[in-house]
PDB file of C-alpha atoms in Angstrom:
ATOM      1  CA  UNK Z1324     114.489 125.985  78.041  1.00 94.00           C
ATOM      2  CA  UNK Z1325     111.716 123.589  77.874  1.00 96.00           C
ATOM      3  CA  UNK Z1326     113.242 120.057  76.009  1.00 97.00           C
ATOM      4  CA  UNK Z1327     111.037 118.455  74.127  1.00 98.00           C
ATOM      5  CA  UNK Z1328     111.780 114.667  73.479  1.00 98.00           C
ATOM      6  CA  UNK Z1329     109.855 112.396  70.586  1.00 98.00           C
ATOM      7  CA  UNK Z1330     110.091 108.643  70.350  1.00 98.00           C
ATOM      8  CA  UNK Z1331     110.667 106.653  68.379  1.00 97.00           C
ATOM      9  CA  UNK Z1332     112.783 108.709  66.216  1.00 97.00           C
ATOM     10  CA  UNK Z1333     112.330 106.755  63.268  1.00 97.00           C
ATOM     11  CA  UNK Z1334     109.542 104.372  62.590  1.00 96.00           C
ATOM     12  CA  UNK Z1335     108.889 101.629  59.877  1.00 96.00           C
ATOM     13  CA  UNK Z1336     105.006 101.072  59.039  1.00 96.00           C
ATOM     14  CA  UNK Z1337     102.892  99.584  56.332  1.00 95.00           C
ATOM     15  CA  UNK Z1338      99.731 101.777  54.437  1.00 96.00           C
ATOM     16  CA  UNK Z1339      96.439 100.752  56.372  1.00 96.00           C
ATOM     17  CA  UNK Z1340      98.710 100.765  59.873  1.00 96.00           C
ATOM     18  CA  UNK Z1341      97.908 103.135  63.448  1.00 97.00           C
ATOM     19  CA  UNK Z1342     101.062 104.415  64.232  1.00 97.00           C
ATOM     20  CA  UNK Z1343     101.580 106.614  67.295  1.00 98.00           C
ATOM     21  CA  UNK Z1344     104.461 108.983  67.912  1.00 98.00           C
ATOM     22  CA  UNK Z1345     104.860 110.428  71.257  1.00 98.00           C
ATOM     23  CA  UNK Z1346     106.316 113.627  72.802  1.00 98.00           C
ATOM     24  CA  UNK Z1347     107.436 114.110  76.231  1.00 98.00           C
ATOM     25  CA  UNK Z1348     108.248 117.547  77.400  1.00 98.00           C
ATOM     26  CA  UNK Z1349     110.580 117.955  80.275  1.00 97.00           C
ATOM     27  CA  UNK Z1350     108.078 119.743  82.381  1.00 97.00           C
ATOM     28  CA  UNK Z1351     104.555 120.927  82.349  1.00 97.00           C
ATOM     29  CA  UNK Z1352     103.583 122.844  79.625  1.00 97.00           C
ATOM     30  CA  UNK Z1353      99.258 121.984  79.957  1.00 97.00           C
ATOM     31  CA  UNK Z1354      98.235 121.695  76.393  1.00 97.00           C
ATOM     32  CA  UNK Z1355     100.363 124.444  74.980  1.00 97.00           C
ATOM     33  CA  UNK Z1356     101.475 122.194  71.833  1.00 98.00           C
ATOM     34  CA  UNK Z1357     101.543 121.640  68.298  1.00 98.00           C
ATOM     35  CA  UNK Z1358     102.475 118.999  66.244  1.00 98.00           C
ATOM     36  CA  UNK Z1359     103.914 119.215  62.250  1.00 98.00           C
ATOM     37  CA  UNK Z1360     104.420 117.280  59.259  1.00 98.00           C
ATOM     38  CA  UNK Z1361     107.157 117.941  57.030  1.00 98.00           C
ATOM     39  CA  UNK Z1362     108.340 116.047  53.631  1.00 98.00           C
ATOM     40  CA  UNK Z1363     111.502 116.439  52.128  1.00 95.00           C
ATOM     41  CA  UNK Z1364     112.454 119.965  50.527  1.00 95.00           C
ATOM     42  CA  UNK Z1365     109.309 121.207  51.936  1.00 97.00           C
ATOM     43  CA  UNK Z1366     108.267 123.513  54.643  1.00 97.00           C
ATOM     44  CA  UNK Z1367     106.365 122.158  57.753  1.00 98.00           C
ATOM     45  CA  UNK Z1368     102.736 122.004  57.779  1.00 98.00           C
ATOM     46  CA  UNK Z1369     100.441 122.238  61.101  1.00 98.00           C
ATOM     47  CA  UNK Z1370      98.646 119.189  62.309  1.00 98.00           C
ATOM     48  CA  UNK Z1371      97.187 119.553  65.375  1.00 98.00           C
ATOM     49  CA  UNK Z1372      97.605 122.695  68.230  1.00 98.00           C
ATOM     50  CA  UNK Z1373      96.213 122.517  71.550  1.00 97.00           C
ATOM     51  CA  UNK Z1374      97.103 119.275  71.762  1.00 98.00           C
ATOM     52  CA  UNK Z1375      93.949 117.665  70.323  1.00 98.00           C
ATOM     53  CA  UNK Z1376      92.981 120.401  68.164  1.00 98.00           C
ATOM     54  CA  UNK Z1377      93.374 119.408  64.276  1.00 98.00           C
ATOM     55  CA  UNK Z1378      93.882 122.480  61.870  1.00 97.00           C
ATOM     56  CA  UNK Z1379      91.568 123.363  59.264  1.00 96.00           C
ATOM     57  CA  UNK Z1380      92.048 121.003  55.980  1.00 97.00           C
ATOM     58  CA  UNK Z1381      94.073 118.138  57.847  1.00 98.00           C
ATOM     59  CA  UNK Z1382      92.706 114.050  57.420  1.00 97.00           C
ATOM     60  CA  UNK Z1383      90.391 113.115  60.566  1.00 97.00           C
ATOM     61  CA  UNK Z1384      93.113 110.297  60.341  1.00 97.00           C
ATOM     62  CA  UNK Z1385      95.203 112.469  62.338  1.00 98.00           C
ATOM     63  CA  UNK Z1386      94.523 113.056  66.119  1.00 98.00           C
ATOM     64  CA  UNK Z1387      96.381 114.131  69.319  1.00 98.00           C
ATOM     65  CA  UNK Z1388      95.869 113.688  72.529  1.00 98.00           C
ATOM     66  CA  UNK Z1389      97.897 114.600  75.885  1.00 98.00           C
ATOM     67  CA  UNK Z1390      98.383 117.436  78.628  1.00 98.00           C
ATOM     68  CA  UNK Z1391     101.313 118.280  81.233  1.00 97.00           C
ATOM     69  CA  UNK Z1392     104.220 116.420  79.933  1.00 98.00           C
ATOM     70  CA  UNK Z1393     103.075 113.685  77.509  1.00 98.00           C
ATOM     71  CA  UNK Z1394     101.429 113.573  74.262  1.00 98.00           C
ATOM     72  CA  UNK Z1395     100.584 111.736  71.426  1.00 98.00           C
ATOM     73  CA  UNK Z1396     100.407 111.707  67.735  1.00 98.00           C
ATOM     74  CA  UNK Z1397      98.405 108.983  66.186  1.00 98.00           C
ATOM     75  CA  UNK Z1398      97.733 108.211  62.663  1.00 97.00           C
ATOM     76  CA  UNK Z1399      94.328 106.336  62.476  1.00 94.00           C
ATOM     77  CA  UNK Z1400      95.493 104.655  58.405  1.00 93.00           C
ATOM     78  CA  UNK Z1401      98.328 105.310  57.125  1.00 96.00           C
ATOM     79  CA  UNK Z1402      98.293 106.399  53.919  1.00 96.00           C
ATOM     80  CA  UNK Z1403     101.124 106.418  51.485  1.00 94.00           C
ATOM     81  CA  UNK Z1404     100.844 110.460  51.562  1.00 96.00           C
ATOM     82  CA  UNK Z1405     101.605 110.321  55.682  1.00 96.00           C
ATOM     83  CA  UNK Z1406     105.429 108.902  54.945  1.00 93.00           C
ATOM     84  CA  UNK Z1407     107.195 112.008  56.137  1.00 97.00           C
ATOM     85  CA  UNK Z1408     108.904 113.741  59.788  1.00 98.00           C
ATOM     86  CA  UNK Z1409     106.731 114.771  62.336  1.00 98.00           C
ATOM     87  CA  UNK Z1410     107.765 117.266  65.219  1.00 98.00           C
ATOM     88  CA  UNK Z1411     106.138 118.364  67.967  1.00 98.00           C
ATOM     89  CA  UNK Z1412     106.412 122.290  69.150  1.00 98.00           C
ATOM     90  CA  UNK Z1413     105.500 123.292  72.735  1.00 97.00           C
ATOM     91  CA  UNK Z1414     104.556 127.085  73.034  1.00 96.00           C
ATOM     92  CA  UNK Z1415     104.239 127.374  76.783  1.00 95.00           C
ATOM     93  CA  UNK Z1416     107.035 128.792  77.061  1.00 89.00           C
ATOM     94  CA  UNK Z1417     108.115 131.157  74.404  1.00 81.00           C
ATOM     95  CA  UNK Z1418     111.407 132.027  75.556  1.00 85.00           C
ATOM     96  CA  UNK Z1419     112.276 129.776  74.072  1.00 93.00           C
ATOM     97  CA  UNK Z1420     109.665 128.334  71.113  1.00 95.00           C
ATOM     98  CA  UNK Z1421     111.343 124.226  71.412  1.00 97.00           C
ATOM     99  CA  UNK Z1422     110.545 121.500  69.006  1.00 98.00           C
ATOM    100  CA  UNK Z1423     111.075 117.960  69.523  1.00 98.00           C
ATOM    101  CA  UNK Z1424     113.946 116.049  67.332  1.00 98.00           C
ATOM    102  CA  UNK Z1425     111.521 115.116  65.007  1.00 98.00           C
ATOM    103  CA  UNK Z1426     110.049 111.282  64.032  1.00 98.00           C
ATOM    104  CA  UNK Z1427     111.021 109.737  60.678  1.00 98.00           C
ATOM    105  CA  UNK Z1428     107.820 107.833  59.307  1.00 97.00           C
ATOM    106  CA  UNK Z1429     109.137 105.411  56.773  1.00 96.00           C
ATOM    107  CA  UNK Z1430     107.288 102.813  54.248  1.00 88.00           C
ATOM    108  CA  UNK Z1431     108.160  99.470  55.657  1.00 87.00           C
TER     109      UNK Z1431
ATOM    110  CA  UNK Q1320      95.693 132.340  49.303  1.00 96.00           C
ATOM    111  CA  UNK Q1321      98.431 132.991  51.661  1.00 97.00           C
ATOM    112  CA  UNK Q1322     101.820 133.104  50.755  1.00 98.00           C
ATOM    113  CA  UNK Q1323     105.206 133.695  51.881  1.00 98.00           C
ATOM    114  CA  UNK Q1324     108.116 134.243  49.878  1.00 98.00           C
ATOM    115  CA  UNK Q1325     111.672 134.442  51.390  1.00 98.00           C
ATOM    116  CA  UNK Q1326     114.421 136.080  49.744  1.00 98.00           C
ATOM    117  CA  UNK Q1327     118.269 137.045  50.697  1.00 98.00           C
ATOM    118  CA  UNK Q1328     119.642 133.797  51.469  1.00 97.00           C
ATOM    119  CA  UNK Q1329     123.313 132.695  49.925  1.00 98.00           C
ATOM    120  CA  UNK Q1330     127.003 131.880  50.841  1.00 98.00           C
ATOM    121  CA  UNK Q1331     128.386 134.447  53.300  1.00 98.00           C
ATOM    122  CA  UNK Q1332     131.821 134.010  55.102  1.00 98.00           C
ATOM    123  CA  UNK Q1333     132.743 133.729  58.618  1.00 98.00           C
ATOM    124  CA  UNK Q1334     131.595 137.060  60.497  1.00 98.00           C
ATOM    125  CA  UNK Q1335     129.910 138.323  57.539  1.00 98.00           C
ATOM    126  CA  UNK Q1336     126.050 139.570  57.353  1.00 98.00           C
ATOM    127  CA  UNK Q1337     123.195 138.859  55.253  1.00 98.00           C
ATOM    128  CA  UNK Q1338     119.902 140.080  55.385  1.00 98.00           C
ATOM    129  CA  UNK Q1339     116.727 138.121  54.952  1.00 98.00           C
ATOM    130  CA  UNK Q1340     113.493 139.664  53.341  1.00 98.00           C
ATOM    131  CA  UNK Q1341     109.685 137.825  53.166  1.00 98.00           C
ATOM    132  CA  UNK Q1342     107.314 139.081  51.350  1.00 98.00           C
ATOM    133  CA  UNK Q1343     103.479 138.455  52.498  1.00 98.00           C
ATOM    134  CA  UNK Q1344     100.564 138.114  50.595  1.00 98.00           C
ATOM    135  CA  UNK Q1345      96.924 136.980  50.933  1.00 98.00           C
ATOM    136  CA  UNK Q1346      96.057 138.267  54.012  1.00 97.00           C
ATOM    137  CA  UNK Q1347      96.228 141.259  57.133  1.00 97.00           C
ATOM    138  CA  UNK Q1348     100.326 141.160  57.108  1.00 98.00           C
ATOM    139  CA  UNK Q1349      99.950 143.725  59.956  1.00 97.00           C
ATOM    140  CA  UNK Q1350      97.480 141.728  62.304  1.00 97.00           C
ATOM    141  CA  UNK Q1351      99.611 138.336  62.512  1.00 97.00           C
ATOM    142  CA  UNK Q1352     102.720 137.909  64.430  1.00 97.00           C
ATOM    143  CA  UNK Q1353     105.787 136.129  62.204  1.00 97.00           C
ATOM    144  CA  UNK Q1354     108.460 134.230  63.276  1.00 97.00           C
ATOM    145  CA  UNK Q1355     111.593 132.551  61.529  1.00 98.00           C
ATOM    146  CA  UNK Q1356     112.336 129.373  62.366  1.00 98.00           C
ATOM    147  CA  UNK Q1357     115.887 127.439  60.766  1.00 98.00           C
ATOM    148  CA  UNK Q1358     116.481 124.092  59.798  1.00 98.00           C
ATOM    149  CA  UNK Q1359     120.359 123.010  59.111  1.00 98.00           C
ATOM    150  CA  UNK Q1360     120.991 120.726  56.561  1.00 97.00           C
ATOM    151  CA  UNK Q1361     119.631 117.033  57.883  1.00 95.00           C
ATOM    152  CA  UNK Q1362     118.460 118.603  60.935  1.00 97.00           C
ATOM    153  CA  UNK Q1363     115.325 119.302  63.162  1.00 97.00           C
ATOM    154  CA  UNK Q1364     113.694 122.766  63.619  1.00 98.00           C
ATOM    155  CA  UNK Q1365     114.945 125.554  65.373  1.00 98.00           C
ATOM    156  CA  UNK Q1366     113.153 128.703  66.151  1.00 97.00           C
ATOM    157  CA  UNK Q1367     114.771 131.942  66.061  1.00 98.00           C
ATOM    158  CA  UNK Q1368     112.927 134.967  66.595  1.00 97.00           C
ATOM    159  CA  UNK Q1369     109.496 135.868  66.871  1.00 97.00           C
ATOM    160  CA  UNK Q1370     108.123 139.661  66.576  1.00 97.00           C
ATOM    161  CA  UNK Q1371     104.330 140.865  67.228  1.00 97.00           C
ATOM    162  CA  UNK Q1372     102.145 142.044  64.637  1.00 97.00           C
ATOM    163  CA  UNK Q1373     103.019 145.579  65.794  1.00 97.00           C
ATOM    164  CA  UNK Q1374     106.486 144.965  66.514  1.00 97.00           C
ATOM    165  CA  UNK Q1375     106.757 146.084  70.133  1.00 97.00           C
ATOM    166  CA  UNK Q1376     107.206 142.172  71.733  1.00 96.00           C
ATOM    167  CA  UNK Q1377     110.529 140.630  69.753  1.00 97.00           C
ATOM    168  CA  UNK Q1378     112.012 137.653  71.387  1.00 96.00           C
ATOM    169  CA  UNK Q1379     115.622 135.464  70.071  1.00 97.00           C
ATOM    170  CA  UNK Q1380     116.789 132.650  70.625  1.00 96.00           C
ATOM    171  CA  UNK Q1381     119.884 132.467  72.956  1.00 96.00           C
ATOM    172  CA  UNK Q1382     121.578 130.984  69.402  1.00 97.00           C
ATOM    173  CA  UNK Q1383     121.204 134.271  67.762  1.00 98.00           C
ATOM    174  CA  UNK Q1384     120.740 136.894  70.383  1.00 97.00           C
ATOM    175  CA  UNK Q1385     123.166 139.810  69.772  1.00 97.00           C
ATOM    176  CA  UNK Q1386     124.067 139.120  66.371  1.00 98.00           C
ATOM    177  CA  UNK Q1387     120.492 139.016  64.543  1.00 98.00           C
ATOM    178  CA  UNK Q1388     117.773 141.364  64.083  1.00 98.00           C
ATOM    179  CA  UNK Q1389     114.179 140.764  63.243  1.00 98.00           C
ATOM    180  CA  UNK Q1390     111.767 143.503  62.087  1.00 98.00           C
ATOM    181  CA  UNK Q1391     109.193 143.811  59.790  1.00 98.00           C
ATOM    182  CA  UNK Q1392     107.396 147.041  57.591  1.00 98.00           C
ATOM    183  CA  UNK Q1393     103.664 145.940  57.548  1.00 98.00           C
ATOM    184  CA  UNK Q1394     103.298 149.012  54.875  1.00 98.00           C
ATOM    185  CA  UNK Q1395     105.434 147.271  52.856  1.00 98.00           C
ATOM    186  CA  UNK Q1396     104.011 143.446  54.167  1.00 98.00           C
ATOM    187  CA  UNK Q1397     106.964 142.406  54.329  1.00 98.00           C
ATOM    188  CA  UNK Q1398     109.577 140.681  57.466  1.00 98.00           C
ATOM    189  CA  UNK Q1399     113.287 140.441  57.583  1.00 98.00           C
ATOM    190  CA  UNK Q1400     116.493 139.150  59.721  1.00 98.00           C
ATOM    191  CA  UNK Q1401     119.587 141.104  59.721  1.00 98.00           C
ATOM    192  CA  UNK Q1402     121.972 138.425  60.212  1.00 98.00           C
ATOM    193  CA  UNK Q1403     125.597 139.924  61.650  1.00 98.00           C
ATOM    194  CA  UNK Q1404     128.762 137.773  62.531  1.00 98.00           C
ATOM    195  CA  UNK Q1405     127.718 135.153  60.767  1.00 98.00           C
ATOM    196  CA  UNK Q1406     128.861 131.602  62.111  1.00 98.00           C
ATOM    197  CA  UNK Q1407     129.404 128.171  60.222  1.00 98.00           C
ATOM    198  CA  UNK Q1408     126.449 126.294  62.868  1.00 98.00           C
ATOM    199  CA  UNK Q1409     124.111 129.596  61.444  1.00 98.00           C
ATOM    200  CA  UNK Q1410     123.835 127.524  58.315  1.00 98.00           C
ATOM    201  CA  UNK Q1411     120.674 126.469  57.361  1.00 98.00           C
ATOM    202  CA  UNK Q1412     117.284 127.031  55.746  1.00 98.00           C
ATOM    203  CA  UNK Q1413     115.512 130.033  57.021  1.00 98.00           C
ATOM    204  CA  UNK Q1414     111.935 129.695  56.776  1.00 98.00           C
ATOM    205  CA  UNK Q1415     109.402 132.923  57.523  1.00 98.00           C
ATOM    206  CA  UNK Q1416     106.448 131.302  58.946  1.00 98.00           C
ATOM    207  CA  UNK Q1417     103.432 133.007  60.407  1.00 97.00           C
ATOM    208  CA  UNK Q1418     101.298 132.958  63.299  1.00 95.00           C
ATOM    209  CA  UNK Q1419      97.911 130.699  63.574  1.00 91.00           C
ATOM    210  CA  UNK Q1420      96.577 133.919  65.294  1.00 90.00           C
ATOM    211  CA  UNK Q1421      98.511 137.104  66.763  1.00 88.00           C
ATOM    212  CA  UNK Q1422     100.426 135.994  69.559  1.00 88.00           C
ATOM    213  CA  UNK Q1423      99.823 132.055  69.140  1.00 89.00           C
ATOM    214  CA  UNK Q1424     103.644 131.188  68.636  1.00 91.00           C
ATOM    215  CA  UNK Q1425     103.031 128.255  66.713  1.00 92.00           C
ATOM    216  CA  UNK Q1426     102.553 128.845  62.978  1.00 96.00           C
ATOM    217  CA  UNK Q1427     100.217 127.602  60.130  1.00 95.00           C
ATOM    218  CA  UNK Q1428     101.601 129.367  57.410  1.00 96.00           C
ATOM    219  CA  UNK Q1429     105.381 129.014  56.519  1.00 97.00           C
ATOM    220  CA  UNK Q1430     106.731 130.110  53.318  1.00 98.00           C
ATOM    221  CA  UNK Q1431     109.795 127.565  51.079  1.00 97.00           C
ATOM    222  CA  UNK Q1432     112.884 128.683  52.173  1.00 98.00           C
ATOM    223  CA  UNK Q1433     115.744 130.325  51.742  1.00 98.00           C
ATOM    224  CA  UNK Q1434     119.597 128.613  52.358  1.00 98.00           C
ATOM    225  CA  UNK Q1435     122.017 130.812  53.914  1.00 98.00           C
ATOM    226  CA  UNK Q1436     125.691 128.817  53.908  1.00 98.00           C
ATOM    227  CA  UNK Q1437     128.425 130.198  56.224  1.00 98.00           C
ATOM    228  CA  UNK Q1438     131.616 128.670  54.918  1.00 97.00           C
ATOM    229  CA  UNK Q1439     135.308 130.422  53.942  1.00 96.00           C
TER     230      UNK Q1439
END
C-alpha cells in the first residue's frame, strides 16, 4: 500500500496567515491526489484533485501544488472558517485508496 | 442537490453483523461509482470499499476483506455494506461518499454518517 505522510500534524496560525501543509507519498503516484477539509462532526469536503485542481465552489484561497511524491496544501488567508483537519488522498493506486494522517489547523 | 443519507449503523457485539444502507438523491445514482470510507472515533480516514457504477469492479480494503460486502441497487438508488464478524477496531463512522466522476476514486459528495460500535 501506498503511505501517505502529512506534516505538520497539527498547526497553530492566526486569521490573515499562509499556512502550508504538505504530503509526502512513499512513492510515485504523478498527480493522482486529492486533498480534504473536514470540521468536527462533519463529513469531509473536497479541496483540490489532481493535485492543483480546486473543486467547484472552494475559496481561490486554497491551492495545491506537487507531482511524484510531494505536495502541498497552501492556504493563501486564513480565514476563521479554514480552522479545521485537512487530509490528503492519493488515488494512484486504488488497491488500496490511502489518506494521509490528517493536519490539525488550529486558531493560535 | 445531492444528497446522501446513511442508515443501519448501531451497537453490535463481537462477531455480529450489521448492514449499512445509503440512500441517493439528486442525481444519476447509476452513473457514479460509491465508496465507503470509515473514520474511528478521534481518528483519520480509512477507505473501505469501492464498487463501479455498474457493480462489476468492487475492491476492499485488506481491513475488511472477507467479512464485508458492498453492493448497491441503482433501481432502488441506493448502496449498502453487509458487515459480518464484526470486530471492536471495525468501530467507527461509516460514511457513503460518492465519486467526482465514475471511476475517479476520490469523492466530492459524502453523506453524515452513520456510527457502528462493536463492544460486548
Amino acid at each position: 500500500a501506498i503511505r501517505m505522510t502529512q506534516s505538520p500534524s497539527s498547526l497553530s496560525a492566526s486569521t490573515g496567515d499562509r499556512v502550508t501543509i504538505t504530503c509526502r507519498a512513499s512513492q510515485g503516484i504523478s498527480s493522482y491526489l486529492a486533498w480534504y477539509q473536514q470540521k468536527p462532526g462533519k463529513a469531509p469536503k473536497l479541496l483540490i484533485y489532481a493535485a492543483s485542481t480546486l473543486q467547484s465552489g472552494v475559496p481561490s484561497r486554497f491551492s495545491g501544488s506537487g507531482s511524484g511524491t510531494d505536495f502541498t496544501l497552501t492556504i493563501s488567508c486564513l480565514q476563521s472558517e479554514d480552522f479545521a483537519t485537512y487530509y490528503c488522498q492519493q488515488y494512484y493506486s486504488y488497491l488500496p485508496i490511502t489518506f494521509g494522517q490528517g493536519t490539525r489547523l488550529e486558531i493560535k | 442537490e445531492v444528497q446522501l443519507v446513511e442508515s443501519g449503523g448501531g451497537l453490535v457485539q463481537p462477531g455480529g453483523s450489521l448492514r449499512l444502507s445509503c440512500a441517493a438523491s439528486g442525481f444519476t445514482f447509476s452513473s457514479y461509482s460509491m465508496n465507503w470510507v470509515r473514520q474511528a472515533p478521534g481518528k483519520g480516514l480509512e477507505w473501505v470499499s469501492y464498487i463501479s457504477s455498474s457493480s462489476s469492479t468492487i475492491y476492499y480494503a485488506d481491513s475488511v476483506k472477507g467479512r464485508f460486502t458492498i453492493s448497491r441497487d441503482n433501481a432502488k438508488n441506493s448502496l449498502y455494506l453487509q458487515m459480518n464478524s464484526l470486530r471492536a477496531e471495525d468501530t467507527a463512522v461509516y460514511y457513503c461518499a460518492r465519486d467526482l466522476y465514475s471511476g475517479s476514486y476520490f469523492p466530492d459528495y459524502w453523506g453524515q454518517g452513520t456510527l457502528v460500535t462493536v463492544s460486548s
